[in-house]
Amino acid sequence: MEIFDKITPLKAFLATKKREGKSIGLVPTMGALHKGHLTLLEVSKQENTLTVCSIYVNPAQFNNQDDLTNYPRNLEKDIHLLKEVGCDVLFCPDNSEMYDASSIISFDFGSLGTVMEGMHRPGHFSGVALVVAKLFNITNPDKAYFGQKDWQQFAIIRQLVEELKFPLTLRGVPTVREADGLAMSSRNQRLSSAQRKHASVFYHILLQAKEALINNVVMEEIKNQATNSIAPYPDIKLEYLELADRVNLTPFNSVGGNNPLILCIAGYVGTIRLIDNMFVDLPTKKEAS
Ligand code: AMP
């Protein structure tokens, strides 16, 4: 695996590979790699001749200084995992390589960026878009891979790609979960063993909520049920549970129309903030009968 921490040599390397006819798949990450990240890399390897992983903990997307300071980092272990999975190129720049002192650009995604994560993490998506746009310009990938676990991020990046005409294909990869349903996340590493046992409650709330929606229960009632579900766990706090249009993220109160819908949840286990989501598809008439 080739490792770069500077933009200029990486660009030159990838330009040569492109001239040789290689297709490039990009998997942007913040490191502390787990099976979710590795799945994205495996999909990229199947679909491209060269896979680039970036590892960069992007300060611009953190709205909470403690979260940035405590974000898990383990480059040596990550390099080992990347070699094991057969990643071709690692890009791991530092802050001075990615941001000039004069950086002033910000992004506004309108209604896509004001709900859910956007509401609770002001500035987050502007920071995500800024770093992803930089990574697209630096690596010029044919395809870029993102996890469905961060669904709103995926919707934001799709908008970015469409509006700024990035010449690439976006690929979404389904969420990889632990055996008890907890969505894999680098932040899970920071949970104590007691907290880890409780953390799958968010997944179970999503399952119950989906079942209730299919039985025509409205979100107001479902949110009350969710509050009851976390009541036995004093270390769990629910931040939001929302039903939304899967494409434009408009909030919905119940199922019934033709829009493809998604349930999104965010909450805390102790001081660790976790998110998750689940598609809600009504059973087809044949399935229901
Ligand atoms: P992160 O390092 O958390 O910024 O994540 C890097 C990429 O991996 C993003 O596109 C995430 O959506 C994706 N990702 C994170 N966790 C998972 C997971 N459990 N399953 C699938 N993709 C994931």
PDB file of C-alpha atoms and ligand atoms in Angstrom:
ATOM      1  CA  MET A   1       0.000   0.000   0.000  1.00  0.00           C
ATOM      2  CA  GLU A   2       1.239   3.470  -0.944  1.00  0.00           C
ATOM      3  CA  ILE A   3       0.922   6.014   1.875  1.00  0.00           C
ATOM      4  CA  PHE A   4       0.755   9.782   1.229  1.00  0.00           C
ATOM      5  CA  ASP A   5       0.403  12.663   3.663  1.00  0.00           C
ATOM      6  CA  LYS A   6       0.894  15.395   1.042  1.00  0.00           C
ATOM      7  CA  ILE A   7      -1.507  16.425  -1.721  1.00  0.00           C
ATOM      8  CA  THR A   8       0.950  17.121  -4.588  1.00  0.00           C
ATOM      9  CA  PRO A   9       2.644  13.689  -4.754  1.00  0.00           C
ATOM     10  CA  LEU A  10      -0.706  11.921  -4.285  1.00  0.00           C
ATOM     11  CA  LYS A  11      -2.231  13.874  -7.184  1.00  0.00           C
ATOM     12  CA  ALA A  12       0.765  13.054  -9.407  1.00  0.00           C
ATOM     13  CA  PHE A  13       0.581   9.359  -8.458  1.00  0.00           C
ATOM     14  CA  LEU A  14      -3.164   9.121  -9.165  1.00  0.00           C
ATOM     15  CA  ALA A  15      -2.871  11.088 -12.427  1.00  0.00           C
ATOM     16  CA  THR A  16      -0.325   8.529 -13.675  1.00  0.00           C
ATOM     17  CA  LYS A  17      -2.637   5.666 -12.683  1.00  0.00           C
ATOM     18  CA  LYS A  18      -5.550   7.319 -14.528  1.00  0.00           C
ATOM     19  CA  ARG A  19      -3.418   7.701 -17.666  1.00  0.00           C
ATOM     20  CA  GLU A  20      -2.688   3.968 -17.395  1.00  0.00           C
ATOM     21  CA  GLY A  21      -6.459   3.404 -17.544  1.00  0.00           C
ATOM     22  CA  LYS A  22      -7.004   2.556 -13.855  1.00  0.00           C
ATOM     23  CA  SER A  23     -10.368   3.429 -12.275  1.00  0.00           C
ATOM     24  CA  ILE A  24     -10.223   5.038  -8.845  1.00  0.00           C
ATOM     25  CA  GLY A  25     -12.559   4.343  -5.907  1.00  0.00           C
ATOM     26  CA  LEU A  26     -12.401   6.736  -2.936  1.00  0.00           C
ATOM     27  CA  VAL A  27     -13.437   5.796   0.619  1.00  0.00           C
ATOM     28  CA  PRO A  28     -13.257   8.866   2.884  1.00  0.00           C
ATOM     29  CA  THR A  29     -13.005   8.064   6.618  1.00  0.00           C
ATOM     30  CA  MET A  30     -11.949   9.553   9.920  1.00  0.00           C
ATOM     31  CA  GLY A  31     -10.022   6.413  10.874  1.00  0.00           C
ATOM     32  CA  ALA A  32     -10.403   4.142  13.924  1.00  0.00           C
ATOM     33  CA  LEU A  33     -11.485   1.684  11.250  1.00  0.00           C
ATOM     34  CA  HIS A  34     -14.060  -1.054  11.849  1.00  0.00           C
ATOM     35  CA  LYS A  35     -15.935  -3.579   9.714  1.00  0.00           C
ATOM     36  CA  GLY A  36     -18.277  -0.866   8.406  1.00  0.00           C
ATOM     37  CA  HIS A  37     -15.338   1.006   6.861  1.00  0.00           C
ATOM     38  CA  LEU A  38     -13.781  -2.238   5.630  1.00  0.00           C
ATOM     39  CA  THR A  39     -17.023  -3.159   3.855  1.00  0.00           C
ATOM     40  CA  LEU A  40     -16.915   0.154   1.952  1.00  0.00           C
ATOM     41  CA  LEU A  41     -13.326  -0.648   0.956  1.00  0.00           C
ATOM     42  CA  GLU A  42     -14.277  -4.150  -0.174  1.00  0.00           C
ATOM     43  CA  VAL A  43     -17.084  -2.798  -2.366  1.00  0.00           C
ATOM     44  CA  SER A  44     -14.683  -0.238  -3.854  1.00  0.00           C
ATOM     45  CA  LYS A  45     -12.133  -2.977  -4.556  1.00  0.00           C
ATOM     46  CA  GLN A  46     -14.775  -4.994  -6.423  1.00  0.00           C
ATOM     47  CA  GLU A  47     -15.742  -2.014  -8.589  1.00  0.00           C
ATOM     48  CA  ASN A  48     -12.388  -0.271  -9.244  1.00  0.00           C
ATOM     49  CA  THR A  49      -8.828  -1.151 -10.140  1.00  0.00           C
ATOM     50  CA  LEU A  50      -7.413   1.213  -7.502  1.00  0.00           C
ATOM     51  CA  THR A  51      -8.894   1.956  -4.076  1.00  0.00           C
ATOM     52  CA  VAL A  52      -7.920   5.059  -2.105  1.00  0.00           C
ATOM     53  CA  CYS A  53      -8.814   5.379   1.580  1.00  0.00           C
ATOM     54  CA  SER A  54      -8.478   8.760   3.269  1.00  0.00           C
ATOM     55  CA  ILE A  55      -8.076   9.043   7.015  1.00  0.00           C
ATOM     56  CA  TYR A  56      -8.556  12.559   8.282  1.00  0.00           C
ATOM     57  CA  VAL A  57     -10.293  13.736  11.459  1.00  0.00           C
ATOM     58  CA  ASN A  58     -11.752  16.912   9.996  1.00  0.00           C
ATOM     59  CA  PRO A  59     -11.956  19.676  12.640  1.00  0.00           C
ATOM     60  CA  ALA A  60     -14.399  21.709  10.503  1.00  0.00           C
ATOM     61  CA  GLN A  61     -17.167  19.140  10.978  1.00  0.00           C
ATOM     62  CA  PHE A  62     -16.956  18.978  14.791  1.00  0.00           C
ATOM     63  CA  ASN A  63     -19.250  21.346  16.620  1.00  0.00           C
ATOM     64  CA  ASN A  64     -18.138  20.005  19.992  1.00  0.00           C
ATOM     65  CA  GLN A  65     -14.482  20.473  20.992  1.00  0.00           C
ATOM     66  CA  ASP A  66     -14.506  17.513  23.457  1.00  0.00           C
ATOM     67  CA  ASP A  67     -15.799  15.202  20.725  1.00  0.00           C
ATOM     68  CA  LEU A  68     -12.924  16.293  18.459  1.00  0.00           C
ATOM     69  CA  THR A  69     -10.310  15.923  21.211  1.00  0.00           C
ATOM     70  CA  ASN A  70     -11.571  12.492  22.284  1.00  0.00           C
ATOM     71  CA  TYR A  71     -12.267  11.104  18.800  1.00  0.00           C
ATOM     72  CA  PRO A  72     -10.494   7.698  18.644  1.00  0.00           C
ATOM     73  CA  ARG A  73      -7.281   7.715  16.595  1.00  0.00           C
ATOM     74  CA  ASN A  74      -5.071   4.708  15.858  1.00  0.00           C
ATOM     75  CA  LEU A  75      -3.193   5.120  12.581  1.00  0.00           C
ATOM     76  CA  GLU A  76      -0.898   2.108  13.068  1.00  0.00           C
ATOM     77  CA  LYS A  77      -3.773  -0.298  13.591  1.00  0.00           C
ATOM     78  CA  ASP A  78      -5.667   1.307  10.681  1.00  0.00           C
ATOM     79  CA  ILE A  79      -2.678   0.824   8.347  1.00  0.00           C
ATOM     80  CA  HIS A  80      -2.530  -2.830   9.369  1.00  0.00           C
ATOM     81  CA  LEU A  81      -6.266  -3.309   8.619  1.00  0.00           C
ATOM     82  CA  LEU A  82      -5.997  -1.462   5.286  1.00  0.00           C
ATOM     83  CA  LYS A  83      -3.130  -3.693   4.189  1.00  0.00           C
ATOM     84  CA  GLU A  84      -5.125  -6.768   5.224  1.00  0.00           C
ATOM     85  CA  VAL A  85      -8.130  -5.730   3.141  1.00  0.00           C
ATOM     86  CA  GLY A  86      -5.899  -4.903   0.146  1.00  0.00           C
ATOM     87  CA  CYS A  87      -6.353  -1.123   0.004  1.00  0.00           C
ATOM     88  CA  ASP A  88      -4.003   0.365  -2.626  1.00  0.00           C
ATOM     89  CA  VAL A  89      -3.490   3.919  -1.375  1.00  0.00           C
ATOM     90  CA  LEU A  90      -3.836   5.668   1.988  1.00  0.00           C
ATOM     91  CA  PHE A  91      -4.054   9.454   2.202  1.00  0.00           C
ATOM     92  CA  CYS A  92      -3.572  10.696   5.763  1.00  0.00           C
ATOM     93  CA  PRO A  93      -2.909  14.453   5.704  1.00  0.00           C
ATOM     94  CA  ASP A  94      -2.577  16.794   8.689  1.00  0.00           C
ATOM     95  CA  ASN A  95      -4.584  19.976   9.262  1.00  0.00           C
ATOM     96  CA  SER A  96      -2.042  22.308   7.643  1.00  0.00           C
ATOM     97  CA  GLU A  97      -2.150  20.223   4.467  1.00  0.00           C
ATOM     98  CA  MET A  98      -5.961  20.317   4.280  1.00  0.00           C
ATOM     99  CA  TYR A  99      -6.732  23.877   5.440  1.00  0.00           C
ATOM    100  CA  ASP A 100      -5.075  27.216   4.740  1.00  0.00           C
ATOM    101  CA  ALA A 101      -5.092  29.698   7.602  1.00  0.00           C
ATOM    102  CA  SER A 102      -7.220  31.888   5.308  1.00  0.00           C
ATOM    103  CA  SER A 103     -10.010  29.249   4.851  1.00  0.00           C
ATOM    104  CA  ILE A 104     -13.397  31.048   4.880  1.00  0.00           C
ATOM    105  CA  ILE A 105     -15.728  29.007   2.652  1.00  0.00           C
ATOM    106  CA  SER A 106     -18.907  27.553   4.118  1.00  0.00           C
ATOM    107  CA  PHE A 107     -21.828  25.646   2.591  1.00  0.00           C
ATOM    108  CA  ASP A 108     -25.569  26.053   3.096  1.00  0.00           C
ATOM    109  CA  PHE A 109     -27.715  23.081   2.060  1.00  0.00           C
ATOM    110  CA  GLY A 110     -31.066  24.752   2.739  1.00  0.00           C
ATOM    111  CA  SER A 111     -33.751  22.451   4.143  1.00  0.00           C
ATOM    112  CA  LEU A 112     -31.490  19.370   3.728  1.00  0.00           C
ATOM    113  CA  GLY A 113     -29.152  20.823   6.331  1.00  0.00           C
ATOM    114  CA  THR A 114     -31.563  22.313   8.871  1.00  0.00           C
ATOM    115  CA  VAL A 115     -33.265  19.117  10.105  1.00  0.00           C
ATOM    116  CA  MET A 116     -32.008  16.325  12.396  1.00  0.00           C
ATOM    117  CA  GLU A 117     -28.166  16.316  12.461  1.00  0.00           C
ATOM    118  CA  GLY A 118     -28.117  19.794  10.911  1.00  0.00           C
ATOM    119  CA  MET A 119     -30.337  21.168  13.664  1.00  0.00           C
ATOM    120  CA  HIS A 120     -28.385  19.522  16.498  1.00  0.00           C
ATOM    121  CA  ARG A 121     -24.880  20.003  15.066  1.00  0.00           C
ATOM    122  CA  PRO A 122     -24.702  23.529  13.625  1.00  0.00           C
ATOM    123  CA  GLY A 123     -21.963  23.853  11.001  1.00  0.00           C
ATOM    124  CA  HIS A 124     -21.415  20.082  10.818  1.00  0.00           C
ATOM    125  CA  PHE A 125     -22.537  19.578   7.217  1.00  0.00           C
ATOM    126  CA  SER A 126     -20.714  22.647   5.966  1.00  0.00           C
ATOM    127  CA  GLY A 127     -17.528  21.095   7.379  1.00  0.00           C
ATOM    128  CA  VAL A 128     -18.352  17.693   5.875  1.00  0.00           C
ATOM    129  CA  ALA A 129     -19.027  19.200   2.441  1.00  0.00           C
ATOM    130  CA  LEU A 130     -15.848  21.265   2.565  1.00  0.00           C
ATOM    131  CA  VAL A 131     -13.590  18.301   3.298  1.00  0.00           C
ATOM    132  CA  VAL A 132     -15.385  15.957   0.888  1.00  0.00           C
ATOM    133  CA  ALA A 133     -15.148  18.545  -1.927  1.00  0.00           C
ATOM    134  CA  LYS A 134     -11.414  18.897  -1.210  1.00  0.00           C
ATOM    135  CA  LEU A 135     -10.954  15.092  -1.249  1.00  0.00           C
ATOM    136  CA  PHE A 136     -12.862  14.823  -4.552  1.00  0.00           C
ATOM    137  CA  ASN A 137     -10.649  17.511  -6.105  1.00  0.00           C
ATOM    138  CA  ILE A 138      -7.470  15.928  -4.742  1.00  0.00           C
ATOM    139  CA  THR A 139      -8.202  12.323  -5.757  1.00  0.00           C
ATOM    140  CA  ASN A 140     -10.502  12.802  -8.787  1.00  0.00           C
ATOM    141  CA  PRO A 141     -12.232   9.435  -8.160  1.00  0.00           C
ATOM    142  CA  ASP A 142     -14.501   7.601 -10.590  1.00  0.00           C
ATOM    143  CA  LYS A 143     -16.602   6.364  -7.681  1.00  0.00           C
ATOM    144  CA  ALA A 144     -16.871   7.454  -4.036  1.00  0.00           C
ATOM    145  CA  TYR A 145     -18.236   5.268  -1.245  1.00  0.00           C
ATOM    146  CA  PHE A 146     -20.282   6.381   1.755  1.00  0.00           C
ATOM    147  CA  GLY A 147     -22.221   4.502   4.418  1.00  0.00           C
ATOM    148  CA  GLN A 148     -25.988   4.584   4.738  1.00  0.00           C
ATOM    149  CA  LYS A 149     -25.467   4.838   8.479  1.00  0.00           C
ATOM    150  CA  ASP A 150     -24.869   8.555   7.920  1.00  0.00           C
ATOM    151  CA  TRP A 151     -27.960   8.942   5.733  1.00  0.00           C
ATOM    152  CA  GLN A 152     -28.308  12.719   5.976  1.00  0.00           C
ATOM    153  CA  GLN A 153     -24.612  13.074   5.142  1.00  0.00           C
ATOM    154  CA  PHE A 154     -25.235  10.924   2.061  1.00  0.00           C
ATOM    155  CA  ALA A 155     -28.134  13.191   0.982  1.00  0.00           C
ATOM    156  CA  ILE A 156     -25.941  16.281   1.478  1.00  0.00           C
ATOM    157  CA  ILE A 157     -23.056  14.803  -0.530  1.00  0.00           C
ATOM    158  CA  ARG A 158     -25.425  13.757  -3.320  1.00  0.00           C
ATOM    159  CA  GLN A 159     -26.556  17.394  -3.535  1.00  0.00           C
ATOM    160  CA  LEU A 160     -22.929  18.563  -3.516  1.00  0.00           C
ATOM    161  CA  VAL A 161     -22.006  16.191  -6.358  1.00  0.00           C
ATOM    162  CA  GLU A 162     -25.058  17.149  -8.431  1.00  0.00           C
ATOM    163  CA  GLU A 163     -24.803  20.912  -7.973  1.00  0.00           C
ATOM    164  CA  LEU A 164     -21.039  21.234  -8.328  1.00  0.00           C
ATOM    165  CA  LYS A 165     -20.951  18.713 -11.201  1.00  0.00           C
ATOM    166  CA  PHE A 166     -18.298  16.447  -9.713  1.00  0.00           C
ATOM    167  CA  PRO A 167     -17.657  13.850 -12.449  1.00  0.00           C
ATOM    168  CA  LEU A 168     -18.077  10.796 -10.244  1.00  0.00           C
ATOM    169  CA  THR A 169     -20.605   8.169  -9.190  1.00  0.00           C
ATOM    170  CA  LEU A 170     -21.727   8.088  -5.563  1.00  0.00           C
ATOM    171  CA  ARG A 171     -22.261   4.696  -4.000  1.00  0.00           C
ATOM    172  CA  GLY A 172     -24.126   4.070  -0.736  1.00  0.00           C
ATOM    173  CA  VAL A 173     -23.298   0.960   1.295  1.00  0.00           C
ATOM    174  CA  PRO A 174     -25.771  -0.579   3.812  1.00  0.00           C
ATOM    175  CA  THR A 175     -25.048  -0.211   7.533  1.00  0.00           C
ATOM    176  CA  VAL A 176     -22.889  -2.914   9.109  1.00  0.00           C
ATOM    177  CA  ARG A 177     -24.081  -3.883  12.596  1.00  0.00           C
ATOM    178  CA  GLU A 178     -22.815  -5.713  15.655  1.00  0.00           C
ATOM    179  CA  ALA A 179     -24.565  -8.987  16.589  1.00  0.00           C
ATOM    180  CA  ASP A 180     -26.979  -7.137  18.931  1.00  0.00           C
ATOM    181  CA  GLY A 181     -27.936  -4.637  16.194  1.00  0.00           C
ATOM    182  CA  LEU A 182     -25.764  -1.702  17.291  1.00  0.00           C
ATOM    183  CA  ALA A 183     -24.531   0.138  14.171  1.00  0.00           C
ATOM    184  CA  MET A 184     -20.747  -0.069  14.010  1.00  0.00           C
ATOM    185  CA  SER A 185     -19.118   3.284  14.722  1.00  0.00           C
ATOM    186  CA  SER A 186     -15.654   4.467  15.690  1.00  0.00           C
ATOM    187  CA  ARG A 187     -17.265   6.187  18.683  1.00  0.00           C
ATOM    188  CA  ASN A 188     -18.432   2.766  20.026  1.00  0.00           C
ATOM    189  CA  GLN A 189     -14.801   2.219  21.120  1.00  0.00           C
ATOM    190  CA  ARG A 190     -15.317   4.910  23.747  1.00  0.00           C
ATOM    191  CA  LEU A 191     -18.248   3.112  25.440  1.00  0.00           C
ATOM    192  CA  SER A 192     -17.646   1.388  28.780  1.00  0.00           C
ATOM    193  CA  SER A 193     -18.707  -2.277  28.859  1.00  0.00           C
ATOM    194  CA  ALA A 194     -21.900  -1.346  30.749  1.00  0.00           C
ATOM    195  CA  GLN A 195     -22.672   1.440  28.264  1.00  0.00           C
ATOM    196  CA  ARG A 196     -21.943  -0.893  25.353  1.00  0.00           C
ATOM    197  CA  LYS A 197     -24.638  -3.288  26.611  1.00  0.00           C
ATOM    198  CA  HIS A 198     -27.222  -0.488  26.626  1.00  0.00           C
ATOM    199  CA  ALA A 199     -26.197   1.101  23.304  1.00  0.00           C
ATOM    200  CA  SER A 200     -28.253  -1.289  21.122  1.00  0.00           C
ATOM    201  CA  VAL A 201     -31.416   0.291  22.569  1.00  0.00           C
ATOM    202  CA  PHE A 202     -31.370   2.787  19.662  1.00  0.00           C
ATOM    203  CA  TYR A 203     -31.564  -0.068  17.147  1.00  0.00           C
ATOM    204  CA  HIS A 204     -34.414  -1.662  19.066  1.00  0.00           C
ATOM    205  CA  ILE A 205     -36.293   1.652  19.192  1.00  0.00           C
ATOM    206  CA  LEU A 206     -35.965   1.846  15.382  1.00  0.00           C
ATOM    207  CA  LEU A 207     -37.331  -1.698  15.011  1.00  0.00           C
ATOM    208  CA  GLN A 208     -40.295  -0.981  17.335  1.00  0.00           C
ATOM    209  CA  ALA A 209     -40.979   2.349  15.629  1.00  0.00           C
ATOM    210  CA  LYS A 210     -40.974   0.763  12.188  1.00  0.00           C
ATOM    211  CA  GLU A 211     -43.411  -1.925  13.329  1.00  0.00           C
ATOM    212  CA  ALA A 212     -45.677   0.714  14.909  1.00  0.00           C
ATOM    213  CA  LEU A 213     -45.623   2.900  11.762  1.00  0.00           C
ATOM    214  CA  ILE A 214     -46.649  -0.057   9.620  1.00  0.00           C
ATOM    215  CA  ASN A 215     -49.571  -0.479  12.041  1.00  0.00           C
ATOM    216  CA  ASN A 216     -50.546   3.170  11.417  1.00  0.00           C
ATOM    217  CA  VAL A 217     -49.320   4.582  14.741  1.00  0.00           C
ATOM    218  CA  VAL A 218     -48.291   8.271  14.390  1.00  0.00           C
ATOM    219  CA  MET A 219     -44.858   9.639  15.296  1.00  0.00           C
ATOM    220  CA  GLU A 220     -46.138  11.579  18.323  1.00  0.00           C
ATOM    221  CA  GLU A 221     -47.176   8.307  19.970  1.00  0.00           C
ATOM    222  CA  ILE A 222     -44.034   6.498  18.748  1.00  0.00           C
ATOM    223  CA  LYS A 223     -41.817   9.162  20.340  1.00  0.00           C
ATOM    224  CA  ASN A 224     -43.646   8.588  23.658  1.00  0.00           C
ATOM    225  CA  GLN A 225     -43.003   4.842  23.331  1.00  0.00           C
ATOM    226  CA  ALA A 226     -39.314   5.558  22.644  1.00  0.00           C
ATOM    227  CA  THR A 227     -39.081   7.702  25.781  1.00  0.00           C
ATOM    228  CA  ASN A 228     -40.552   4.765  27.729  1.00  0.00           C
ATOM    229  CA  SER A 229     -38.021   2.359  26.142  1.00  0.00           C
ATOM    230  CA  ILE A 230     -35.039   4.340  27.402  1.00  0.00           C
ATOM    231  CA  ALA A 231     -36.522   5.020  30.854  1.00  0.00           C
ATOM    232  CA  PRO A 232     -34.785   1.972  32.468  1.00  0.00           C
ATOM    233  CA  TYR A 233     -31.355   3.262  31.312  1.00  0.00           C
ATOM    234  CA  PRO A 234     -30.228   6.403  33.153  1.00  0.00           C
ATOM    235  CA  ASP A 235     -27.125   6.700  30.922  1.00  0.00           C
ATOM    236  CA  ILE A 236     -29.196   6.897  27.708  1.00  0.00           C
ATOM    237  CA  LYS A 237     -30.617  10.163  26.373  1.00  0.00           C
ATOM    238  CA  LEU A 238     -32.714  10.432  23.221  1.00  0.00           C
ATOM    239  CA  GLU A 239     -31.958  13.517  21.127  1.00  0.00           C
ATOM    240  CA  TYR A 240     -34.367  12.932  18.250  1.00  0.00           C
ATOM    241  CA  LEU A 241     -36.398  10.232  16.543  1.00  0.00           C
ATOM    242  CA  GLU A 242     -37.760  11.423  13.202  1.00  0.00           C
ATOM    243  CA  LEU A 243     -39.579   9.986  10.207  1.00  0.00           C
ATOM    244  CA  ALA A 244     -38.487  11.684   6.990  1.00  0.00           C
ATOM    245  CA  ASP A 245     -38.664  11.507   3.228  1.00  0.00           C
ATOM    246  CA  ARG A 246     -35.644   9.426   2.228  1.00  0.00           C
ATOM    247  CA  VAL A 247     -34.614  11.826  -0.549  1.00  0.00           C
ATOM    248  CA  ASN A 248     -35.370  15.384   0.556  1.00  0.00           C
ATOM    249  CA  LEU A 249     -35.570  14.667   4.334  1.00  0.00           C
ATOM    250  CA  THR A 250     -38.919  16.447   4.789  1.00  0.00           C
ATOM    251  CA  PRO A 251     -40.390  15.333   8.150  1.00  0.00           C
ATOM    252  CA  PHE A 252     -43.439  13.032   8.143  1.00  0.00           C
ATOM    253  CA  ASN A 253     -45.843  12.124  10.933  1.00  0.00           C
ATOM    254  CA  SER A 254     -47.012   8.779   9.581  1.00  0.00           C
ATOM    255  CA  VAL A 255     -46.715   6.397   6.652  1.00  0.00           C
ATOM    256  CA  GLY A 256     -49.346   6.175   3.942  1.00  0.00           C
ATOM    257  CA  GLY A 257     -48.229   8.208   0.943  1.00  0.00           C
ATOM    258  CA  ASN A 258     -45.941   7.060  -1.808  1.00  0.00           C
ATOM    259  CA  ASN A 259     -42.767   8.691  -0.500  1.00  0.00           C
ATOM    260  CA  PRO A 260     -39.879   6.375   0.396  1.00  0.00           C
ATOM    261  CA  LEU A 261     -39.343   6.985   4.101  1.00  0.00           C
ATOM    262  CA  ILE A 262     -36.568   6.635   6.656  1.00  0.00           C
ATOM    263  CA  LEU A 263     -36.550   6.657  10.457  1.00  0.00           C
ATOM    264  CA  CYS A 264     -33.560   8.454  11.929  1.00  0.00           C
ATOM    265  CA  ILE A 265     -32.442   8.430  15.550  1.00  0.00           C
ATOM    266  CA  ALA A 266     -29.736  10.198  17.554  1.00  0.00           C
ATOM    267  CA  GLY A 267     -28.923  10.035  21.226  1.00  0.00           C
ATOM    268  CA  TYR A 268     -26.313   9.809  23.918  1.00  0.00           C
ATOM    269  CA  VAL A 269     -24.914   6.874  25.847  1.00  0.00           C
ATOM    270  CA  GLY A 270     -23.193   8.718  28.668  1.00  0.00           C
ATOM    271  CA  THR A 271     -21.291  11.443  26.819  1.00  0.00           C
ATOM    272  CA  ILE A 272     -20.984   9.460  23.563  1.00  0.00           C
ATOM    273  CA  ARG A 273     -23.339  10.601  20.805  1.00  0.00           C
ATOM    274  CA  LEU A 274     -24.573   7.892  18.421  1.00  0.00           C
ATOM    275  CA  ILE A 275     -26.820   7.947  15.330  1.00  0.00           C
ATOM    276  CA  ASP A 276     -28.641   5.277  13.385  1.00  0.00           C
ATOM    277  CA  ASN A 277     -31.458   4.905  10.855  1.00  0.00           C
ATOM    278  CA  MET A 278     -33.736   2.396   9.163  1.00  0.00           C
ATOM    279  CA  PHE A 279     -35.694   2.444   5.909  1.00  0.00           C
ATOM    280  CA  VAL A 280     -39.463   2.134   6.317  1.00  0.00           C
ATOM    281  CA  ASP A 281     -41.117   0.323   3.445  1.00  0.00           C
ATOM    282  CA  LEU A 282     -44.792  -0.569   3.690  1.00  0.00           C
ATOM    283  CA  PRO A 283     -45.432  -4.243   2.979  1.00  0.00           C
ATOM    284  CA  THR A 284     -46.662  -4.667  -0.597  1.00  0.00           C
ATOM    285  CA  LYS A 285     -50.308  -5.769  -0.933  1.00  0.00           C
ATOM    286  CA  LYS A 286     -49.160  -9.341  -1.732  1.00  0.00           C
ATOM    287  CA  GLU A 287     -46.919  -9.473   1.384  1.00  0.00           C
ATOM    288  CA  ALA A 288     -49.691  -8.013   3.583  1.00  0.00           C
ATOM    289  CA  SER A 289     -52.392 -10.475   2.486  1.00  0.00           C
TER     290      SER A 289
HETATM  291  P1  AMP B   1     -16.431   7.919   9.588  1.00  0.00           P
HETATM  292  O1  AMP B   1     -15.024   7.414   9.719  1.00  0.00           O
HETATM  293  O2  AMP B   1     -17.301   7.652  10.778  1.00  0.00           O
HETATM  294  O3  AMP B   1     -16.497   9.346   9.088  1.00  0.00           O
HETATM  295  O4  AMP B   1     -17.090   7.045   8.433  1.00  0.00           O
HETATM  296  C1  AMP B   1     -16.505   6.937   7.163  1.00  0.00           C
HETATM  297  C2  AMP B   1     -17.491   6.300   6.225  1.00  0.00           C
HETATM  298  O5  AMP B   1     -17.839   5.010   6.704  1.00  0.00           O
HETATM  299  C3  AMP B   1     -18.803   7.103   6.096  1.00  0.00           C
HETATM  300  O6  AMP B   1     -19.250   7.076   4.758  1.00  0.00           O
HETATM  301  C4  AMP B   1     -19.725   6.342   7.001  1.00  0.00           C
HETATM  302  O7  AMP B   1     -21.094   6.476   6.651  1.00  0.00           O
HETATM  303  C5  AMP B   1     -19.255   4.915   6.786  1.00  0.00           C
HETATM  304  N1  AMP B   1     -19.632   4.069   7.923  1.00  0.00           N
HETATM  305  C6  AMP B   1     -19.434   4.321   9.243  1.00  0.00           C
HETATM  306  N2  AMP B   1     -19.977   3.342   9.994  1.00  0.00           N
HETATM  307  C7  AMP B   1     -20.532   2.459   9.132  1.00  0.00           C
HETATM  308  C8  AMP B   1     -21.246   1.236   9.295  1.00  0.00           C
HETATM  309  N3  AMP B   1     -21.511   0.723  10.504  1.00  0.00           N
HETATM  310  N4  AMP B   1     -21.661   0.589   8.194  1.00  0.00           N
HETATM  311  C9  AMP B   1     -21.409   1.088   6.954  1.00  0.00           C
HETATM  312  N5  AMP B   1     -20.738   2.241   6.733  1.00  0.00           N
HETATM  313  C10 AMP B   1     -20.311   2.917   7.804  1.00  0.00           C
END
